[in-house]
């Protein structure tokens, strides 16, 4: 009898396993469909959400300080922080963004119409090492016959002009996105306790209770280090120098300020932009009081990072500067001006988490 029941038992077991597998595949498929569909719906808001979280994490120490002064009212403190940031940052940032868009559009129109005159190069340009003679020759040709130079390099100029106009178009969008992200950051800071508890629960679920707290602490420290010590200082320096460029009447002031921002994020001295700006002002305006005042102001504002960095985070960031630079450039290439900030922070965060995983002790070796 036992031999006759064995095939029946095997078939029953096979049916049970098959049914379980089919149910498992159906469940996985439904969950995968739900995840992909939700991602497609939420995809346009991912950048805004990440940007608001980064702002909230970076600004929360200030929010906590103000909340203590207000008797622990974090909601009122968050409103105060958001209003202060918007009034102190949004106005000059909007001015630089509109200046960037206006200057690039006007420059392209002048070049296309042939009304833009390139100033004559100084004789000392020819003495520059390695590239001096070629730069002097190209500069002289552009000064005498700009149309011929444009015709010779038309494809490269057209590509560069389209890229510049694209960045100019995204400058205003970046300001609006920052406004929305700042408002969301205020909401996150007002409910900081609940947000931290949710983040801790997610981290514990992902990495386990033993490592979840360390994961949150490392992420918070990295975001604040990069946002405050690199991006924040670069923004302050770009705003200071950009304001001076606008006041003195430097052509394409918004472009110069954007270059300062890029160099600041890459941890490259702003002198690469400020010194040529000073040279241009002296060559066009001479030794006027305005030029002298602009020189002093630019040199002081250009060295502001040397004063602010020790005050904000001591010296340097744990993530290597090439990681931050690649994140900034890659983020800007994929996400425009906002991607410039998101890319550097997220790549630095990913690098820190990866290195923490690499050097963490193996459970089996304990």
CSV table of N, CA and C in Angstrom, one decimal, residues 193 247 332 354:
chain,number,residue,atom,x,y,z
A,193,UNK,N,11.5,65.5,14.1
A,193,UNK,CA,11.5,64.3,15.0
A,193,UNK,C,10.9,63.1,14.2
A,247,UNK,N,27.9,95.4,-10.5
A,247,UNK,CA,28.0,96.8,-10.1
A,247,UNK,C,29.0,97.5,-11.0
A,332,UNK,N,25.4,68.4,-13.4
A,332,UNK,CA,25.0,69.6,-14.2
A,332,UNK,C,24.7,69.1,-15.7
A,354,UNK,N,29.7,53.7,0.4
A,354,UNK,CA,30.4,52.5,-0.2
A,354,UNK,C,31.7,52.2,0.6
